[in-house]
């Protein structure tokens, strides 16, 4: 296959030349309407998209080889290479999927068009699984889509990890289409640390939360690399989404979240919190819209972004927005950007804690609010460690820094 | 006069462009309780900030000699490690910093500075729990974020807990009685009185005399318009109660 210049592709060319399935005509039409992103595109205003669009990409199509694991689903270069041994998860591939016809991101549609098949993961029973995205080929364009289906009243936790040390310079057009059926709960915890020169992920997601269903999204983006997650979520009657985004970006990173949460059904709830810690010349992005449609009476929609700039060169592009078409609702949004609180820093230092240690405590405290929101204790500890590794290059998280329940027991037993 | 722990000489300090302290001279004796009283805006809290190295306060002239060394240019943490403790009038809330983790870090920093072995988690928690109980604090405060959501009384008790764990040499209590009900005041005062050992010095900064019913002072200093205008024994409290600060003139 000849290299493709993304910026010059047309949907028709993709359909003809790359052999996209005809069922993807909706994606082609929407891409024609939205046009491929440029620096003027709203969703990519703060992200340097043009170098990626002007690059000649060789599109990667890797062979599949599937093995079994205990609890992991492994997707290597866009192909499923390992599956959990249990019966609670069904993994397959499909060339047809219910594509979101209202997504704001053109690369959501491009990803669908370039993806030969959609990896389809169906949960019929409650499950806790790890989903590993592994990238091995440097300098290529990899496009693949994942669909998550949760049947009614099924409760699923997905620990989503990214491994791509070998894929330097690659562009990943990925993301999931998640369908959370009535009364089901999807908890998705994403942990992605990028080093300088690593692959660039543009992960464009769509989440449909059905009546009385819930989605808890925890995203943790750390490191020096560039990457963007774009999310469109639809909330139906009494549905709920809690979306937390913790970003720690350094060096020349361009990283963040662009999202649209749409309240369609009555009494739906959205709580979106972003915390951003930016060092060096890093740029953080939080461009988030909550839209309450005229059908979304009694919705509750809250959105907040907080950023700490650790250096003068760091920059936060924060744009929380509400778009509301009804009167009967509860909504708020806010954004703050600043440095570490001087009064808090002084308080710690006045107790004999060295300045650097005090700064560390405050930064960890800032991040803790979102890390501690993870219900699963093992995952919580792992994310604490992941954050510490990104921040200090090592981890020495102790139990006491987080919950210290076990140290309580140790103290009690020592007292006896 | 017994040994002087802190000798403040001609201290001038400003906050922003405004000069607040205009030549404070004050000696704090080892093992004694000194109370500083004065009207609002006299500079009482500024003095405590100057002693502890607060970022708001710029010392423009004078010396603060602590155990014989001028500490004016010292970092706040170095002053604390050498044994200066300030109980804040309004302790800040620090969401996300676990109370026990914070205090253990502080205690072990001081112990390390003094050449003592650090406390392990079990030893530390045992000690902390004992004091929490003595101060009538709720046990769950150990695990909560530092001062977050604490009532005024709980914050003050937490300050005293820190003081008791850190075992400082010079204790500055800035309006420790503000916002305390009678039970909390009694618990806090008992904690402070337990710390008296004949060597440790106290500087009680207060607007009202109520706290001095519980913590008996050795000296009363009146601070007015940025200077100490009178120093006397505990009997001065009655005079201030009766006549007010306006009647006190510089000696």
XYZ file of C-alpha atoms in Angstrom:
667
model
C 0.000 0.000 0.000
C 1.364 3.388 -0.919
C 1.951 5.900 1.851
C -0.987 8.207 2.448
C -0.978 11.895 3.127
C -3.850 12.197 5.589
C -4.500 15.848 4.902
C -5.191 15.139 1.233
C -7.348 12.057 1.652
C -10.984 12.152 0.674
C -13.552 9.775 2.123
C -14.222 8.429 -1.378
C -10.558 7.632 -1.862
C -10.483 5.837 1.443
C -13.491 3.763 0.508
C -12.007 2.876 -2.884
C -8.315 2.641 -2.207
C -8.139 1.347 1.332
C -11.083 -0.950 0.964
C -13.179 0.354 3.835
C -16.352 -1.610 4.271
C -19.354 -0.111 2.476
C -21.276 -0.097 5.764
C -19.056 2.761 6.753
C -20.750 5.141 4.387
C -22.049 7.152 7.352
C -18.472 7.702 8.475
C -17.510 8.810 4.981
C -20.404 11.223 4.794
C -19.710 12.720 8.197
C -16.011 13.048 7.407
C -16.919 14.897 4.214
C -19.044 17.274 6.272
C -16.528 17.857 9.048
C -13.410 17.852 6.841
C -10.061 16.606 8.031
C -8.687 18.680 10.891
C -6.418 21.639 10.406
C -5.006 24.079 12.909
C -8.259 26.012 12.622
C -10.473 23.072 13.578
C -12.177 23.721 16.905
C -11.381 20.327 18.410
C -7.686 20.584 17.523
C -7.098 24.281 18.207
C -4.613 23.664 20.971
C -3.049 20.533 19.570
C -0.458 20.579 16.794
C -2.365 18.430 14.320
C -0.909 19.743 11.068
C 2.473 17.971 11.154
C 0.554 14.713 11.577
C -1.792 15.492 8.707
C 1.021 16.535 6.409
C 3.086 13.415 6.978
C 3.237 10.523 4.483
C 2.032 7.613 6.557
C 2.389 3.957 5.815
C -0.693 2.282 7.173
C 0.026 -0.699 9.361
C -1.994 -3.905 9.038
C -0.575 -6.487 11.367
C -1.388 -10.207 11.369
C -3.365 -11.647 14.264
C -2.203 -14.408 16.568
C -4.430 -15.124 19.557
C -3.440 -16.726 22.822
C -5.179 -17.053 26.173
C -4.390 -15.149 29.343
C -5.856 -15.041 32.833
C -7.675 -11.736 32.711
C -6.107 -9.694 29.972
C -7.285 -8.718 26.563
C -4.228 -7.726 24.572
C -4.545 -5.789 21.339
C -1.194 -5.675 19.564
C -0.925 -3.268 16.650
C -4.673 -3.244 16.271
C -5.178 -7.023 16.384
C -6.371 -9.107 19.302
C -3.441 -11.256 20.419
C -4.626 -12.480 23.803
C -7.971 -13.169 25.399
C -9.108 -13.868 28.938
C -9.690 -17.504 29.703
C -13.016 -16.876 31.450
C -16.394 -16.962 29.804
C -17.617 -13.568 30.899
C -16.107 -11.756 27.924
C -16.718 -12.376 24.254
C -14.243 -10.914 21.818
C -14.798 -10.849 18.105
C -14.461 -8.696 15.055
C -17.048 -7.008 12.981
C -17.032 -4.796 9.927
C -20.287 -3.142 10.897
C -21.032 -1.050 13.938
C -23.561 1.524 15.027
C -21.433 4.592 14.358
C -22.206 7.844 16.179
C -23.761 10.130 13.600
C -23.196 13.254 15.685
C -19.582 12.991 16.759
C -17.707 16.302 16.579
C -14.323 14.770 15.759
C -13.439 14.095 12.125
C -10.716 11.685 13.207
C -13.360 9.550 14.904
C -14.760 8.949 11.433
C -11.348 8.661 9.782
C -10.407 6.042 12.368
C -13.534 4.100 11.501
C -12.837 4.361 7.796
C -9.227 3.258 8.076
C -9.907 0.499 10.569
C -10.310 -2.766 8.638
C -12.493 -4.290 11.344
C -13.868 -3.250 14.702
C -12.710 -5.277 17.676
C -15.878 -6.075 19.481
C -15.840 -6.922 23.196
C -19.124 -7.972 24.743
C -19.731 -8.359 28.458
C -22.657 -10.573 29.363
C -21.702 -10.927 33.000
C -19.994 -8.796 35.618
C -16.276 -8.682 34.978
C -12.995 -7.063 35.858
C -10.550 -7.182 32.984
C -7.332 -5.590 31.885
C -7.233 -4.261 28.347
C -3.709 -3.761 27.033
C -3.084 -1.760 23.886
C 0.377 -2.680 22.618
C 2.139 -0.898 19.786
C 5.322 -2.353 18.308
C 5.887 -0.755 14.908
C 7.647 2.609 14.753
C 6.759 5.399 12.380
C 3.528 3.896 11.011
C -0.074 4.958 11.075
C -2.216 2.510 12.984
C -5.977 2.881 12.901
C -8.198 0.494 14.815
C -11.471 0.780 16.633
C -12.765 -1.079 19.640
C -16.418 -1.533 20.544
C -17.463 -2.295 24.117
C -20.922 -3.739 24.698
C -22.286 -4.086 28.217
C -25.511 -6.017 28.470
C -28.270 -4.809 30.764
C -27.469 -4.804 34.478
C -23.877 -5.925 33.934
C -21.112 -4.228 35.919
C -17.692 -4.093 34.349
C -14.368 -2.621 35.325
C -11.741 -2.205 32.621
C -8.169 -1.441 33.510
C -6.890 0.045 30.272
C -3.139 0.206 29.743
C -0.915 1.333 26.913
C 2.482 -0.119 26.007
C 4.318 1.391 23.077
C 7.986 1.907 23.797
C 8.962 0.373 20.460
C 6.489 2.390 18.411
C 8.326 5.709 18.424
C 6.991 8.203 15.932
C 3.839 6.205 15.182
C 0.402 7.789 14.952
C -2.415 5.880 16.579
C -5.970 6.644 15.547
C -7.931 4.636 18.059
C -10.691 4.762 20.594
C -13.766 2.890 21.594
C -17.462 2.973 20.923
C -18.993 1.949 24.234
C -22.613 0.909 24.602
C -23.694 0.718 28.229
C -27.110 -0.879 28.365
C -29.854 -0.168 30.895
C -28.806 -0.507 34.553
C -25.267 -1.493 33.594
C -22.101 0.173 34.931
C -18.885 0.659 33.027
C -15.840 1.704 35.015
C -12.920 2.462 32.776
C -9.529 3.358 34.168
C -7.008 4.474 31.581
C -3.327 4.846 32.408
C -1.069 6.136 29.655
C 2.402 7.533 30.193
C 4.169 8.867 27.128
C 7.860 9.594 26.821
C 9.350 12.054 24.387
C 9.389 10.586 20.882
C 6.837 7.901 21.708
C 3.850 7.232 19.511
C 1.151 9.924 19.295
C -2.264 8.665 20.344
C -5.393 10.392 19.087
C -8.083 8.436 20.832
C -11.579 9.360 19.841
C -14.296 7.810 21.949
C -18.031 7.579 21.893
C -19.975 6.423 24.929
C -23.692 5.780 24.899
C -25.076 5.476 28.416
C -28.553 4.016 28.344
C -31.343 4.629 30.845
C -30.313 4.175 34.472
C -26.864 3.069 33.409
C -23.617 4.612 34.615
C -20.155 5.221 33.300
C -17.185 6.050 35.487
C -14.271 7.229 33.471
C -10.877 7.803 35.061
C -8.142 8.882 32.696
C -4.532 9.330 33.761
C -2.243 10.880 31.182
C 1.330 11.438 32.225
C 4.650 12.228 30.622
C 6.396 14.205 27.924
C 4.688 13.098 24.748
C 1.830 14.458 22.681
C -1.625 12.955 22.648
C -5.274 13.832 22.685
C -8.409 12.078 23.822
C -11.684 13.161 22.326
C -14.875 12.004 23.893
C -18.527 12.266 23.053
C -20.945 10.826 25.580
C -24.724 10.547 25.330
C -26.750 10.279 28.514
C -30.255 8.881 28.427
C -32.913 8.985 31.148
C -31.446 8.743 34.654
C -28.072 7.865 33.169
C -24.899 9.096 34.802
C -21.315 9.769 33.827
C -18.470 10.631 36.166
C -15.439 11.613 34.153
C -12.168 12.405 35.914
C -9.081 13.421 33.980
C -5.682 13.764 35.602
C -2.947 15.167 33.417
C 0.689 15.538 34.344
C 2.603 16.872 31.354
C 6.221 17.914 31.085
C 8.820 19.007 28.564
C 7.098 20.002 25.295
C 4.062 17.778 25.778
C 0.760 18.676 24.138
C -1.813 16.641 25.921
C -5.366 16.709 27.086
C -9.059 16.119 26.644
C -11.641 17.475 24.245
C -15.117 16.340 25.144
C -18.823 16.731 24.620
C -21.233 15.273 27.126
C -24.793 15.433 25.866
C -27.763 15.094 28.213
C -30.556 13.627 26.148
C -32.745 11.957 28.755
C -34.443 13.379 31.831
C -32.706 13.414 35.198
C -29.342 12.448 33.786
C -26.213 13.416 35.698
C -22.722 14.351 34.582
C -19.789 15.198 36.810
C -16.593 16.039 34.976
C -13.409 16.980 36.802
C -10.050 17.745 35.267
C -6.839 18.303 37.159
C -3.767 19.342 35.263
C -0.195 19.631 36.459
C 2.045 21.227 33.872
C 5.789 21.651 33.954
C 8.485 22.997 31.625
C 6.958 24.058 28.296
C 4.065 21.619 28.416
C 0.607 22.527 27.202
C -2.475 21.043 28.788
C -5.815 20.963 27.022
C -9.266 20.755 28.556
C -11.827 21.811 26.008
C -15.072 20.411 27.273
C -18.681 21.058 26.482
C -21.676 19.836 28.415
C -24.838 20.134 26.386
C -28.295 19.717 27.844
C -30.878 19.080 25.127
C -34.473 20.240 25.451
C -35.357 16.637 26.368
C -32.930 16.629 29.298
C -35.174 18.078 32.010
C -33.938 17.899 35.608
C -30.410 17.149 34.465
C -27.494 17.784 36.786
C -24.344 18.821 34.992
C -21.163 19.903 36.737
C -17.789 20.505 35.239
C -14.570 21.758 36.751
C -10.977 22.157 35.666
C -8.038 23.011 37.908
C -4.490 23.481 36.743
C -1.191 24.001 38.487
C 1.602 25.519 36.439
C 4.978 24.533 37.839
C 6.994 26.726 35.483
C 6.571 30.016 33.683
C 6.670 28.269 30.293
C 3.807 25.876 31.042
C 0.438 26.667 29.522
C -3.103 25.515 30.152
C -5.804 25.830 27.537
C -8.923 25.384 29.615
C -12.314 25.904 28.087
C -15.221 24.480 30.079
C -18.555 25.201 28.410
C -22.236 24.654 29.046
C -24.857 24.714 26.320
C -28.324 24.495 27.808
C -31.716 24.424 26.124
C -33.996 24.061 29.158
C -34.660 25.808 32.465
C -35.235 22.939 34.870
C -31.765 21.729 35.671
C -28.761 22.140 37.919
C -25.517 23.076 36.214
C -22.165 24.612 36.982
C -18.764 24.952 35.460
C -15.489 26.476 36.498
C -11.828 26.671 35.771
C -8.806 27.773 37.769
C -5.169 27.960 36.768
C -2.413 28.939 39.162
C 0.660 27.899 41.037
C 1.062 25.924 44.248
C -0.757 27.578 47.134
C 1.795 29.642 49.031
C -0.121 29.470 52.316
C -0.269 25.675 52.149
C 3.420 25.489 51.270
C 4.309 27.728 54.207
C 2.161 25.711 56.594
C 4.046 22.517 55.753
C 7.434 24.228 55.898
C 6.575 25.792 59.263
C 6.390 22.253 60.607
C 9.954 21.479 59.513
C 9.172 19.868 56.176
C 11.749 20.863 53.533
C 10.519 22.974 50.635
C 10.933 20.283 47.984
C 9.242 17.669 50.153
C 6.416 20.116 50.849
C 5.974 20.785 47.122
C 5.881 17.047 46.520
C 3.218 16.606 49.178
C 1.055 19.342 47.687
C 1.349 18.041 44.147
C 0.541 14.533 45.285
C -2.386 15.938 47.258
C -3.661 17.759 44.191
C -3.501 14.563 42.168
C -4.803 12.399 45.015
C -8.342 13.666 44.775
C -8.767 12.030 41.399
C -6.613 8.991 42.099
C -8.489 8.290 45.316
C -11.752 8.324 43.396
C -10.835 4.921 41.967
C -12.829 2.359 43.900
C -10.530 -0.617 43.292
C -7.734 -0.444 45.858
C -5.166 -2.378 43.824
C -5.686 -0.158 40.810
C -5.610 2.912 42.986
C -2.215 1.933 44.343
C -0.951 1.215 40.839
C -2.027 4.636 39.585
C -0.403 6.261 42.610
C 2.807 4.466 41.665
C 2.383 5.373 38.005
C 2.000 9.044 38.906
C 5.005 8.965 41.212
C 7.077 7.278 38.526
C 6.109 9.975 36.058
C 6.731 12.756 38.547
C 9.866 11.633 40.371
C 11.135 8.802 38.226
C 10.612 6.417 41.127
C 7.859 5.341 43.424
C 7.879 5.115 47.159
C 4.196 5.406 47.840
C 3.544 4.157 51.305
C 0.315 2.927 52.667
C 0.179 5.915 54.976
C 0.252 8.385 52.113
C -2.953 6.948 50.807
C -5.184 5.118 53.244
C -2.823 3.542 55.834
C -5.516 1.210 57.068
C -3.032 -1.650 57.296
C -0.589 0.509 59.220
C -3.389 1.140 61.693
C -3.631 -2.597 62.193
C 0.134 -2.844 62.598
C 0.011 -0.119 65.218
C -2.817 -1.834 67.062
C -1.067 -5.175 67.058
C 2.171 -3.526 68.246
C 0.221 -1.856 71.041
C -1.044 -5.217 72.216
C 16.460 37.036 84.720
C 16.827 33.401 83.661
C 18.263 32.354 80.317
C 16.907 34.177 77.297
C 15.620 31.886 74.572
C 14.702 34.578 72.093
C 15.920 38.144 71.997
C 14.177 40.404 69.511
C 16.038 43.651 68.993
C 14.676 46.732 67.261
C 12.629 44.661 64.836
C 11.122 46.517 61.907
C 8.993 44.607 59.438
C 6.599 45.411 56.673
C 3.880 43.647 54.743
C 3.840 44.945 51.208
C 4.656 48.623 51.464
C 3.201 49.073 54.939
C 5.485 49.039 57.933
C 3.774 47.074 60.696
C 6.510 46.460 63.249
C 8.330 49.643 64.157
C 11.115 48.641 66.473
C 9.974 45.705 68.601
C 12.233 44.837 71.518
C 11.287 41.680 73.365
C 13.067 39.021 75.363
C 11.505 35.595 75.855
C 12.867 33.711 78.804
C 13.463 30.024 78.931
C 10.670 28.171 80.714
C 8.354 31.184 80.913
C 4.977 32.041 79.482
C 4.909 35.417 77.779
C 1.643 36.882 76.635
C 1.411 39.587 74.034
C -1.762 41.584 74.130
C -2.813 44.482 72.041
C -5.597 46.016 70.027
C -6.497 44.942 66.512
C -3.883 45.943 63.963
C -1.143 46.372 66.564
C 1.112 43.886 64.765
C 0.692 40.819 66.993
C 0.241 38.321 64.155
C 2.918 40.063 62.084
C 5.348 39.482 64.931
C 4.549 35.778 64.961
C 4.973 35.674 61.189
C 8.298 37.474 61.376
C 9.552 34.950 63.920
C 8.527 31.983 61.787
C 9.687 33.377 58.423
C 6.326 33.930 56.753
C 6.525 34.922 53.076
C 4.276 37.951 53.589
C 6.598 39.653 56.029
C 9.812 41.427 55.127
C 12.123 42.233 57.995
C 13.760 45.544 57.163
C 15.787 46.148 60.283
C 16.721 44.515 63.568
C 17.496 41.026 64.755
C 15.708 37.959 66.021
C 18.222 36.079 68.113
C 17.079 32.543 68.888
C 19.340 30.506 71.116
C 21.981 33.109 70.328
C 21.702 32.996 66.509
C 20.115 35.605 64.285
C 17.415 33.702 62.377
C 16.075 36.553 60.270
C 17.382 35.013 57.034
C 16.616 31.386 57.915
C 14.133 29.331 55.907
C 10.851 28.553 57.726
C 11.656 24.837 57.902
C 15.047 25.504 59.507
C 13.403 27.594 62.187
C 10.901 24.803 62.818
C 13.583 22.135 62.946
C 15.406 24.205 65.562
C 12.262 24.112 67.695
C 10.096 27.123 66.833
C 6.425 26.238 66.527
C 3.562 28.501 65.523
C -0.001 27.519 66.237
C -1.810 29.370 63.470
C -4.753 31.642 64.063
C -6.424 30.235 60.940
C -4.778 26.920 59.966
C -5.045 26.277 56.227
C -6.888 23.298 54.841
C -4.830 21.010 52.632
C -7.110 18.562 50.821
C -5.373 15.361 49.806
C -2.598 15.489 52.419
C -3.301 12.825 54.961
C -3.134 14.191 58.506
C -1.101 11.287 59.842
C 1.266 11.207 56.889
C 1.899 14.934 57.176
C 2.538 14.802 60.896
C 4.764 11.751 60.677
C 6.850 13.478 58.004
C 7.171 16.546 60.221
C 7.948 14.559 63.385
C 10.572 12.469 61.651
C 12.157 15.525 60.030
C 12.595 17.040 63.473
C 13.787 13.793 65.027
C 16.327 13.383 62.253
C 17.497 16.957 62.809
C 17.956 16.206 66.511
C 19.870 13.004 65.752
C 17.072 10.781 67.058
C 15.877 7.624 65.268
C 12.803 8.130 63.070
C 9.498 6.675 64.276
C 8.068 3.818 62.259
C 4.391 3.866 61.353
C 3.317 1.730 64.296
C 5.253 3.743 66.870
C 4.021 6.986 65.416
C 0.374 5.987 65.249
C 0.436 4.645 68.786
C 1.682 8.004 70.057
C -0.657 9.989 67.851
C -3.716 8.021 68.896
C -2.913 8.510 72.547
C -2.744 12.279 72.127
C -5.815 12.375 69.909
C -7.716 10.749 72.743
C -6.279 13.120 75.348
C -7.312 16.133 73.283
C -10.832 14.788 72.833
C -10.449 14.597 69.066
C -12.361 12.153 66.910
C -10.155 9.171 65.988
C -11.115 9.449 62.310
C -9.256 12.763 62.131
C -6.051 10.784 61.908
C -7.029 9.562 58.468
C -8.638 12.715 57.171
C -7.040 15.330 54.966
C -5.159 17.974 56.887
C -7.684 20.403 58.402
C -10.104 19.805 55.540
C -13.662 20.284 56.707
C -12.531 20.616 60.335
C -14.526 22.954 62.551
C -12.692 25.901 64.131
C -12.280 23.942 67.359
C -11.038 20.840 65.572
C -8.437 22.861 63.726
C -7.138 24.348 66.964
C -7.002 20.936 68.608
C -5.111 19.675 65.586
C -2.589 22.478 66.032
C -2.100 21.445 69.649
C -1.765 17.814 68.590
C 1.024 18.834 66.222
C 2.669 20.838 68.975
C 2.588 17.889 71.360
C 3.976 15.506 68.748
C 6.741 17.873 67.622
C 7.894 18.807 71.139
C 9.195 22.255 70.160
C 11.270 24.576 72.361
C 9.491 27.839 71.614
C 5.743 27.738 71.158
C 3.887 30.660 69.653
C 0.126 30.483 70.097
C -1.586 32.990 67.827
C -5.133 33.625 69.038
C -5.424 30.024 70.122
C -8.670 30.791 71.929
C -10.526 32.260 68.967
C -13.503 30.213 67.913
C -13.237 27.763 70.814
C -16.107 26.816 73.055
C -15.468 26.288 76.734
C -14.798 22.536 76.467
C -12.439 22.946 73.544
C -10.648 25.779 75.321
C -10.196 23.608 78.386
C -8.859 20.668 76.338
C -6.485 22.887 74.376
C -5.260 24.634 77.532
C -4.646 21.339 79.290
C -2.569 20.247 76.309
C -0.555 23.440 76.437
C -0.053 23.260 80.204
C 1.234 19.704 79.897
C 3.971 21.016 77.659
C 5.358 23.241 80.404
C 8.588 21.702 81.588
C 10.532 24.649 82.973
C 12.643 24.917 79.816
C 10.155 25.388 77.020
C 9.031 28.962 76.336
C 5.586 30.147 75.280
C 4.506 33.252 73.466
C 0.736 33.576 73.759
C -0.674 36.147 71.358
C -4.168 37.134 72.302
C -6.685 39.858 71.984
C -8.700 38.804 75.007
C -7.689 37.755 78.484
C -9.923 34.656 78.560
C -7.133 32.255 77.554
C -4.949 33.611 80.360
C -7.382 32.174 82.911
C -6.252 28.775 81.694
C -2.608 29.383 80.781
C -1.047 31.389 83.534
C 1.405 33.938 82.110
C 4.651 35.046 83.706
C 4.845 38.246 81.695
C 2.384 40.425 79.851
C 3.622 42.613 77.007
C 1.412 45.192 75.390
C 1.992 45.695 71.691
C 0.586 48.842 70.210
C 1.268 50.464 66.871
C 4.138 48.121 66.115
C 6.048 48.451 69.368
C 6.018 46.894 72.817
C 4.863 49.737 75.012
C 4.615 48.004 78.350
C 5.844 44.851 80.043
C 4.627 43.708 83.440
C 3.543 40.672 85.427
C 0.213 38.869 85.253
C -1.416 41.645 87.247
C -1.437 43.792 84.092
C -4.270 41.663 82.727
C -6.676 43.051 85.306
C -5.622 46.581 84.488
C -6.167 46.014 80.789
C -9.558 44.479 81.474
C -10.534 47.489 83.493
C -9.042 50.358 81.497
C -8.556 48.974 77.999
C -5.569 49.391 75.719
C -6.197 53.072 75.207
C -5.193 53.873 78.756
C -1.842 52.113 78.506
C 0.916 54.510 77.610
C 4.480 53.793 76.630
C 6.752 53.450 79.664
